[in-house]
Amino acid sequence: MNISTGSMENFYPYLWNPEPYSKMDLPVPIGFDSGGKLVVYDLTQSPHLLIAGVPGFGKSNFLHVLIHSLLPKALVAVIDPKRLEFAYLKNHCALARNEVEGLAMVKSLNKEMERRIDVLEAAGVEKIQQYKGEMPFIVLVIDEVAEIEDEETIHYIDRIVRLARAVGISVVAATQRPSKKLKIFKDDTRDMFLARLCYQMADEISSRMVLGEQCPQAAYLPEVKGRGIFKAGLTIQEVQSMCLYLKDAKKMLKGTESVVSDFAEFCTVKRLPPR
Ligand SMILES: Nc1ncnc2c1ncn2[C@@H]1O[C@H](COP(=O)(O)OP(=O)(O)O)[C@@H](O)[C@H]1O
Ligand SMILES: [Mg+2]
């Protein structure tokens, strides 16, 4: 794979029309390739996506793009350890902004995963796409996943990554530290993230860690925000992700109906009764 030498466009505003991709379960606009063609990926294919890159090059921006493109089709749960960026989504996603909320969320999602496995088994089908009943896709988005230190939380995320594929639950995790120390990606859990989107990396080692031994290129990407390398299966290509500024993201949600309340409540710690 070659890195572009400046022929690629450096900026694309968020502009998303899912219509041509109606055959996909969860189409996500990854970015534009060197020919100016939009790369769209069906998240249910992998079904987990890892996003990496040094700070300031577009990980969180991409998560906003991903969430906005998924919202009409999936229930979205967000763990946001920084507690600021995703607050505006509180009426549209389930939100966890501290360790206690994060643990409650991943516990609930595990419960839902177990329930779904039983339902599919009883229906005699192997995956959600064959199931005829009501079962919306769920996407768990985790920004700065390396910030999560609680063992129990990590255990539940690990289970979801391993077991949730067939039942329509995907994990999208972003990190600036893909180092081997990162607990939830140790051993084979890490290999379950079959799709990777890697923005600017500090060095070849980090690039290889995310994209594979053959791929040091993320260390040599031009210093353009939103420029990354996308790898899914055998396909690997340079992309320029769309830019979605927060003020525009907020505007886009204004006036849209919130349908998330039951799901959000399910993912939240129940308030303790007063003593
Ligand atoms: N795809 C993009 N195109 C243009 N500018 C971008 C893009 N992604 C991010 N930016 C700019 O870079 C800034 C930092 O991006 P951010 O997503 O917060 O980085 P990270 O989460 O990797 O630290 C954003 O506020 C935005 O101004
Ligand atoms: Mg960020």
mmCIF file of C-alpha atoms and ligand atoms in Angstrom:
data_model
loop_
_atom_site.group_PDB
_atom_site.id
_atom_site.type_symbol
_atom_site.label_atom_id
_atom_site.label_comp_id
_atom_site.label_asym_id
_atom_site.label_seq_id
_atom_site.Cartn_x
_atom_site.Cartn_y
_atom_site.Cartn_z
ATOM 1 C CA MET A 1 0.000 0.000 0.000
ATOM 2 C CA ASN A 2 1.264 3.473 -0.911
ATOM 3 C CA ILE A 3 0.581 6.644 0.974
ATOM 4 C CA SER A 4 -0.768 9.456 -1.186
ATOM 5 C CA THR A 5 1.666 12.203 -2.057
ATOM 6 C CA GLY A 6 -0.737 15.075 -1.783
ATOM 7 C CA SER A 7 -3.278 14.284 -4.489
ATOM 8 C CA MET A 8 -6.020 13.480 -1.991
ATOM 9 C CA GLU A 9 -8.545 16.067 -0.869
ATOM 10 C CA ASN A 10 -7.843 17.284 2.663
ATOM 11 C CA PHE A 11 -11.360 18.088 3.761
ATOM 12 C CA TYR A 12 -14.866 16.760 3.314
ATOM 13 C CA PRO A 13 -17.785 18.126 5.314
ATOM 14 C CA TYR A 14 -20.251 15.632 6.773
ATOM 15 C CA LEU A 15 -22.767 14.813 4.097
ATOM 16 C CA TRP A 16 -24.416 11.446 4.306
ATOM 17 C CA ASN A 17 -27.105 9.838 2.241
ATOM 18 C CA PRO A 18 -27.643 6.215 3.265
ATOM 19 C CA GLU A 19 -30.096 5.472 0.446
ATOM 20 C CA PRO A 20 -27.662 3.810 -1.993
ATOM 21 C CA TYR A 21 -26.578 1.480 0.822
ATOM 22 C CA SER A 22 -29.980 0.171 1.838
ATOM 23 C CA LYS A 23 -28.796 -3.418 1.337
ATOM 24 C CA MET A 24 -26.343 -3.001 4.224
ATOM 25 C CA ASP A 25 -27.524 -3.522 7.806
ATOM 26 C CA LEU A 26 -25.387 -0.772 9.347
ATOM 27 C CA PRO A 27 -23.658 1.316 6.659
ATOM 28 C CA VAL A 28 -20.981 3.669 8.015
ATOM 29 C CA PRO A 29 -19.195 6.313 5.893
ATOM 30 C CA ILE A 30 -15.513 5.701 6.660
ATOM 31 C CA GLY A 31 -14.060 8.379 4.395
ATOM 32 C CA PHE A 32 -13.197 9.210 0.793
ATOM 33 C CA ASP A 33 -10.467 7.300 -1.021
ATOM 34 C CA SER A 34 -7.769 8.693 -3.300
ATOM 35 C CA GLY A 35 -10.169 8.637 -6.239
ATOM 36 C CA GLY A 36 -12.728 10.697 -4.324
ATOM 37 C CA LYS A 37 -15.044 7.735 -3.864
ATOM 38 C CA LEU A 38 -16.819 7.314 -0.526
ATOM 39 C CA VAL A 39 -15.799 4.139 1.307
ATOM 40 C CA VAL A 40 -18.848 2.772 3.115
ATOM 41 C CA TYR A 41 -18.535 -0.177 5.450
ATOM 42 C CA ASP A 42 -21.269 -2.383 6.863
ATOM 43 C CA LEU A 43 -20.400 -2.504 10.550
ATOM 44 C CA THR A 44 -22.172 -5.829 10.980
ATOM 45 C CA GLN A 45 -19.467 -7.394 8.795
ATOM 46 C CA SER A 46 -16.657 -7.209 11.344
ATOM 47 C CA PRO A 47 -18.670 -6.535 13.642
ATOM 48 C CA HIS A 48 -16.284 -4.605 15.901
ATOM 49 C CA LEU A 49 -14.238 -1.585 14.872
ATOM 50 C CA LEU A 50 -11.069 -0.237 16.469
ATOM 51 C CA ILE A 51 -10.056 3.380 15.926
ATOM 52 C CA ALA A 52 -6.579 4.577 16.813
ATOM 53 C CA GLY A 53 -4.341 7.580 16.353
ATOM 54 C CA VAL A 54 -2.393 10.244 18.213
ATOM 55 C CA PRO A 55 -4.530 12.959 19.856
ATOM 56 C CA GLY A 56 -6.036 15.638 17.650
ATOM 57 C CA PHE A 57 -6.298 13.777 14.351
ATOM 58 C CA GLY A 58 -9.932 12.803 14.287
ATOM 59 C CA LYS A 59 -10.858 9.777 16.413
ATOM 60 C CA SER A 60 -13.668 11.459 18.310
ATOM 61 C CA ASN A 61 -14.820 13.308 15.215
ATOM 62 C CA PHE A 62 -15.193 9.974 13.478
ATOM 63 C CA LEU A 63 -17.221 8.616 16.394
ATOM 64 C CA HIS A 64 -19.673 11.485 15.970
ATOM 65 C CA VAL A 65 -19.916 10.710 12.246
ATOM 66 C CA LEU A 66 -20.457 7.036 13.019
ATOM 67 C CA ILE A 67 -23.110 7.693 15.661
ATOM 68 C CA HIS A 68 -25.019 10.095 13.422
ATOM 69 C CA SER A 69 -24.982 7.694 10.517
ATOM 70 C CA LEU A 70 -26.140 4.819 12.763
ATOM 71 C CA LEU A 71 -28.817 6.558 14.790
ATOM 72 C CA PRO A 72 -31.712 5.933 12.460
ATOM 73 C CA LYS A 73 -30.936 2.217 12.320
ATOM 74 C CA ALA A 74 -29.397 1.181 15.632
ATOM 75 C CA LEU A 75 -29.597 1.715 19.370
ATOM 76 C CA VAL A 76 -26.383 3.430 20.385
ATOM 77 C CA ALA A 77 -24.753 3.255 23.815
ATOM 78 C CA VAL A 78 -21.786 5.547 24.486
ATOM 79 C CA ILE A 79 -19.093 5.357 27.137
ATOM 80 C CA ASP A 80 -17.453 8.764 27.263
ATOM 81 C CA PRO A 81 -14.769 8.909 29.956
ATOM 82 C CA LYS A 82 -14.013 12.536 29.106
ATOM 83 C CA ARG A 83 -17.594 13.373 30.066
ATOM 84 C CA LEU A 84 -18.032 16.274 27.701
ATOM 85 C CA GLU A 85 -17.969 15.427 24.060
ATOM 86 C CA PHE A 86 -21.028 13.265 23.773
ATOM 87 C CA ALA A 87 -23.286 14.971 26.319
ATOM 88 C CA TYR A 88 -25.372 16.510 23.538
ATOM 89 C CA LEU A 89 -26.521 13.011 22.571
ATOM 90 C CA LYS A 90 -28.260 12.392 25.886
ATOM 91 C CA ASN A 91 -31.727 12.226 24.350
ATOM 92 C CA HIS A 92 -30.639 10.003 21.482
ATOM 93 C CA CYS A 93 -28.201 7.500 22.941
ATOM 94 C CA ALA A 94 -27.650 5.728 26.227
ATOM 95 C CA LEU A 95 -24.773 7.630 27.824
ATOM 96 C CA ALA A 96 -22.269 6.569 30.476
ATOM 97 C CA ARG A 97 -19.944 9.268 31.742
ATOM 98 C CA ASN A 98 -18.269 7.752 34.759
ATOM 99 C CA GLU A 99 -17.085 4.335 35.956
ATOM 100 C CA VAL A 100 -20.280 3.467 37.794
ATOM 101 C CA GLU A 101 -22.455 4.282 34.795
ATOM 102 C CA GLY A 102 -20.038 2.510 32.505
ATOM 103 C CA LEU A 103 -20.199 -0.679 34.542
ATOM 104 C CA ALA A 104 -24.002 -0.567 34.707
ATOM 105 C CA MET A 105 -24.130 -0.133 30.952
ATOM 106 C CA VAL A 106 -21.869 -3.044 30.038
ATOM 107 C CA LYS A 107 -23.588 -5.274 32.593
ATOM 108 C CA SER A 108 -26.973 -4.474 31.045
ATOM 109 C CA LEU A 109 -25.632 -5.103 27.563
ATOM 110 C CA ASN A 110 -24.325 -8.488 28.717
ATOM 111 C CA LYS A 111 -27.765 -9.321 30.040
ATOM 112 C CA GLU A 112 -29.295 -8.307 26.723
ATOM 113 C CA MET A 113 -26.697 -10.365 24.879
ATOM 114 C CA GLU A 114 -27.547 -13.483 26.923
ATOM 115 C CA ARG A 115 -31.249 -12.890 26.377
ATOM 116 C CA ARG A 116 -30.753 -12.579 22.635
ATOM 117 C CA ILE A 117 -28.633 -15.724 22.453
ATOM 118 C CA ASP A 118 -31.500 -17.613 24.143
ATOM 119 C CA VAL A 119 -34.093 -16.063 21.823
ATOM 120 C CA LEU A 120 -32.155 -16.982 18.673
ATOM 121 C CA GLU A 121 -31.551 -20.471 19.986
ATOM 122 C CA ALA A 122 -35.253 -20.950 20.732
ATOM 123 C CA ALA A 123 -36.098 -19.667 17.246
ATOM 124 C CA GLY A 124 -33.628 -22.136 15.753
ATOM 125 C CA VAL A 125 -31.585 -19.517 13.883
ATOM 126 C CA GLU A 126 -27.891 -18.744 14.021
ATOM 127 C CA LYS A 127 -27.807 -15.006 13.628
ATOM 128 C CA ILE A 128 -29.885 -11.881 13.941
ATOM 129 C CA GLN A 129 -30.204 -11.483 10.157
ATOM 130 C CA GLN A 130 -32.220 -14.711 10.025
ATOM 131 C CA TYR A 131 -34.438 -13.826 12.962
ATOM 132 C CA LYS A 132 -37.910 -12.658 12.048
ATOM 133 C CA GLY A 133 -38.858 -10.927 15.300
ATOM 134 C CA GLU A 134 -38.023 -7.530 16.713
ATOM 135 C CA MET A 135 -34.311 -7.197 17.501
ATOM 136 C CA PRO A 136 -32.646 -3.864 16.734
ATOM 137 C CA PHE A 137 -28.903 -3.647 16.245
ATOM 138 C CA ILE A 138 -27.004 -2.231 19.204
ATOM 139 C CA VAL A 139 -23.685 -0.411 18.913
ATOM 140 C CA LEU A 140 -21.544 0.222 21.989
ATOM 141 C CA VAL A 141 -19.223 3.164 21.330
ATOM 142 C CA ILE A 142 -16.283 3.655 23.701
ATOM 143 C CA ASP A 143 -14.107 6.747 23.365
ATOM 144 C CA GLU A 144 -10.642 6.616 25.000
ATOM 145 C CA VAL A 145 -11.065 2.968 25.898
ATOM 146 C CA ALA A 146 -7.612 2.863 27.535
ATOM 147 C CA GLU A 147 -8.971 5.109 30.292
ATOM 148 C CA ILE A 148 -11.154 2.277 31.554
ATOM 149 C CA GLU A 149 -9.390 0.588 34.439
ATOM 150 C CA ASP A 150 -12.153 -1.168 36.345
ATOM 151 C CA GLU A 151 -11.590 -4.931 35.998
ATOM 152 C CA GLU A 152 -15.258 -5.833 36.065
ATOM 153 C CA THR A 153 -16.102 -3.332 33.329
ATOM 154 C CA ILE A 154 -13.274 -4.679 31.197
ATOM 155 C CA HIS A 155 -14.518 -8.234 31.778
ATOM 156 C CA TYR A 156 -17.995 -7.381 30.483
ATOM 157 C CA ILE A 157 -16.670 -5.507 27.449
ATOM 158 C CA ASP A 158 -14.475 -8.488 26.727
ATOM 159 C CA ARG A 159 -17.483 -10.833 26.782
ATOM 160 C CA ILE A 160 -19.456 -8.596 24.436
ATOM 161 C CA VAL A 161 -16.563 -8.454 21.982
ATOM 162 C CA ARG A 162 -16.258 -12.247 22.023
ATOM 163 C CA LEU A 163 -19.865 -13.350 22.043
ATOM 164 C CA ALA A 164 -22.145 -10.663 20.676
ATOM 165 C CA ARG A 165 -21.457 -11.016 16.978
ATOM 166 C CA ALA A 166 -24.425 -13.216 16.093
ATOM 167 C CA VAL A 167 -26.895 -11.255 18.191
ATOM 168 C CA GLY A 168 -26.363 -7.867 16.597
ATOM 169 C CA ILE A 169 -24.228 -6.062 19.164
ATOM 170 C CA SER A 170 -21.133 -4.269 17.862
ATOM 171 C CA VAL A 171 -18.348 -2.527 19.741
ATOM 172 C CA VAL A 172 -16.574 0.531 18.348
ATOM 173 C CA ALA A 173 -13.607 1.562 20.487
ATOM 174 C CA ALA A 174 -11.207 4.478 20.082
ATOM 175 C CA THR A 175 -7.796 4.768 21.676
ATOM 176 C CA GLN A 176 -4.632 6.806 21.438
ATOM 177 C CA ARG A 177 -2.710 4.005 23.155
ATOM 178 C CA PRO A 178 -2.952 0.731 21.281
ATOM 179 C CA SER A 179 -0.102 -0.653 23.360
ATOM 180 C CA LYS A 180 -0.079 -4.266 24.367
ATOM 181 C CA LYS A 181 -0.741 -3.221 27.938
ATOM 182 C CA LEU A 182 -4.227 -2.207 26.982
ATOM 183 C CA LYS A 183 -6.118 -4.841 28.883
ATOM 184 C CA ILE A 184 -9.217 -5.361 26.860
ATOM 185 C CA PHE A 185 -7.273 -6.030 23.694
ATOM 186 C CA LYS A 186 -4.992 -8.657 25.073
ATOM 187 C CA ASP A 187 -4.841 -12.066 23.431
ATOM 188 C CA ASP A 188 -7.588 -13.005 21.071
ATOM 189 C CA THR A 189 -10.122 -10.383 22.132
ATOM 190 C CA ARG A 190 -8.055 -7.909 20.210
ATOM 191 C CA ASP A 191 -8.239 -10.039 17.078
ATOM 192 C CA MET A 192 -12.022 -9.794 17.174
ATOM 193 C CA PHE A 193 -11.744 -6.208 15.973
ATOM 194 C CA LEU A 194 -11.588 -7.165 12.333
ATOM 195 C CA ALA A 195 -11.999 -3.619 11.094
ATOM 196 C CA ARG A 196 -9.448 -0.951 11.981
ATOM 197 C CA LEU A 197 -9.302 2.743 11.260
ATOM 198 C CA CYS A 198 -5.948 4.267 12.050
ATOM 199 C CA TYR A 199 -5.219 7.975 11.917
ATOM 200 C CA GLN A 200 -1.754 9.515 12.334
ATOM 201 C CA MET A 201 0.546 7.332 14.460
ATOM 202 C CA ALA A 202 3.682 8.354 16.327
ATOM 203 C CA ASP A 203 5.842 5.510 15.046
ATOM 204 C CA GLU A 204 5.937 2.353 12.956
ATOM 205 C CA ILE A 205 5.519 0.083 15.968
ATOM 206 C CA SER A 206 2.186 1.639 16.898
ATOM 207 C CA SER A 207 1.025 1.544 13.287
ATOM 208 C CA ARG A 208 1.836 -2.152 12.995
ATOM 209 C CA MET A 209 0.124 -2.836 16.290
ATOM 210 C CA VAL A 210 -3.136 -1.501 14.918
ATOM 211 C CA LEU A 211 -2.980 -2.411 11.235
ATOM 212 C CA GLY A 212 -0.792 -5.513 11.301
ATOM 213 C CA GLU A 213 2.882 -6.381 10.876
ATOM 214 C CA GLN A 214 2.854 -5.455 7.190
ATOM 215 C CA CYS A 215 1.583 -1.964 7.798
ATOM 216 C CA PRO A 216 3.852 0.762 9.195
ATOM 217 C CA GLN A 217 2.232 3.389 6.961
ATOM 218 C CA ALA A 218 0.138 5.199 9.565
ATOM 219 C CA ALA A 219 3.417 6.655 10.859
ATOM 220 C CA TYR A 220 3.914 8.349 7.488
ATOM 221 C CA LEU A 221 0.482 9.782 6.826
ATOM 222 C CA PRO A 222 0.482 13.456 5.843
ATOM 223 C CA GLU A 223 -0.331 15.694 8.803
ATOM 224 C CA VAL A 224 -3.936 16.141 7.790
ATOM 225 C CA LYS A 225 -6.745 15.852 10.325
ATOM 226 C CA GLY A 226 -9.104 13.056 9.436
ATOM 227 C CA ARG A 227 -6.586 11.299 7.175
ATOM 228 C CA GLY A 228 -6.324 7.638 8.048
ATOM 229 C CA ILE A 229 -5.832 4.084 6.891
ATOM 230 C CA PHE A 230 -8.810 1.758 6.894
ATOM 231 C CA LYS A 231 -8.325 -1.971 7.047
ATOM 232 C CA ALA A 232 -11.119 -4.502 6.825
ATOM 233 C CA GLY A 233 -10.216 -8.065 5.981
ATOM 234 C CA LEU A 234 -7.821 -7.954 3.060
ATOM 235 C CA THR A 235 -8.823 -4.486 1.974
ATOM 236 C CA ILE A 236 -6.573 -1.679 3.076
ATOM 237 C CA GLN A 237 -6.852 1.879 1.844
ATOM 238 C CA GLU A 238 -6.104 5.478 2.665
ATOM 239 C CA VAL A 239 -9.159 7.582 3.425
ATOM 240 C CA GLN A 240 -10.117 11.125 4.314
ATOM 241 C CA SER A 241 -12.927 11.006 6.870
ATOM 242 C CA MET A 242 -15.792 13.467 6.833
ATOM 243 C CA CYS A 243 -15.690 16.317 9.303
ATOM 244 C CA LEU A 244 -18.655 16.833 11.603
ATOM 245 C CA TYR A 245 -18.286 19.871 13.851
ATOM 246 C CA LEU A 246 -20.108 19.622 17.162
ATOM 247 C CA LYS A 247 -22.249 22.673 16.519
ATOM 248 C CA ASP A 248 -23.515 21.083 13.294
ATOM 249 C CA ALA A 249 -23.998 17.729 14.991
ATOM 250 C CA LYS A 250 -26.165 19.419 17.626
ATOM 251 C CA LYS A 251 -28.171 21.268 14.986
ATOM 252 C CA MET A 252 -28.840 18.068 13.092
ATOM 253 C CA LEU A 253 -30.493 16.502 16.122
ATOM 254 C CA LYS A 254 -32.681 19.480 16.915
ATOM 255 C CA GLY A 255 -36.313 18.634 16.444
ATOM 256 C CA THR A 256 -35.692 14.953 15.837
ATOM 257 C CA GLU A 257 -37.719 12.637 17.976
ATOM 258 C CA SER A 258 -35.893 10.834 20.742
ATOM 259 C CA VAL A 259 -36.699 7.154 20.690
ATOM 260 C CA VAL A 260 -34.018 6.012 23.037
ATOM 261 C CA SER A 261 -35.586 6.338 26.484
ATOM 262 C CA ASP A 262 -36.380 2.656 27.185
ATOM 263 C CA PHE A 263 -32.977 1.573 25.989
ATOM 264 C CA ALA A 264 -31.235 4.348 27.923
ATOM 265 C CA GLU A 265 -33.069 3.412 31.094
ATOM 266 C CA PHE A 266 -32.161 -0.221 30.568
ATOM 267 C CA CYS A 267 -28.488 0.756 30.356
ATOM 268 C CA THR A 268 -28.533 3.053 33.376
ATOM 269 C CA VAL A 269 -28.078 2.481 37.069
ATOM 270 C CA LYS A 270 -31.489 2.502 38.681
ATOM 271 C CA ARG A 271 -31.674 5.309 41.176
ATOM 272 C CA LEU A 272 -31.359 4.078 44.738
ATOM 273 C CA PRO A 273 -34.518 4.667 46.786
ATOM 274 C CA PRO A 274 -34.139 7.422 49.426
ATOM 275 C CA ARG A 275 -33.249 6.148 52.877
HETATM 276 N N1 LIG B 1 -12.132 14.400 9.398
HETATM 277 C C1 LIG B 1 -11.738 15.620 9.771
HETATM 278 N N2 LIG B 1 -11.618 16.605 8.860
HETATM 279 C C2 LIG B 1 -11.217 17.849 9.248
HETATM 280 N N3 LIG B 1 -10.921 18.202 10.511
HETATM 281 C C3 LIG B 1 -11.029 17.251 11.456
HETATM 282 C C4 LIG B 1 -11.429 15.924 11.130
HETATM 283 N N4 LIG B 1 -11.429 15.202 12.283
HETATM 284 C C5 LIG B 1 -11.045 16.041 13.256
HETATM 285 N N5 LIG B 1 -10.805 17.294 12.779
HETATM 286 C C6 LIG B 1 -10.379 18.459 13.556
HETATM 287 O O1 LIG B 1 -9.451 18.063 14.540
HETATM 288 C C7 LIG B 1 -9.905 18.343 15.852
HETATM 289 C C8 LIG B 1 -9.541 17.205 16.784
HETATM 290 O O2 LIG B 1 -10.233 16.048 16.380
HETATM 291 P P1 LIG B 1 -10.667 14.922 17.411
HETATM 292 O O3 LIG B 1 -11.609 14.042 16.699
HETATM 293 O O4 LIG B 1 -11.151 15.538 18.674
HETATM 294 O O5 LIG B 1 -9.282 14.175 17.675
HETATM 295 P P2 LIG B 1 -8.937 12.976 18.644
HETATM 296 O O6 LIG B 1 -10.217 12.462 19.234
HETATM 297 O O7 LIG B 1 -8.245 11.978 17.799
HETATM 298 O O8 LIG B 1 -8.031 13.557 19.696
HETATM 299 C C9 LIG B 1 -11.418 18.527 15.695
HETATM 300 O O9 LIG B 1 -11.934 19.411 16.643
HETATM 301 C C10 LIG B 1 -11.555 19.063 14.301
HETATM 302 O O10 LIG B 1 -11.415 20.466 14.310
HETATM 303 MG MG MG B 2 -10.859 12.323 21.188
#
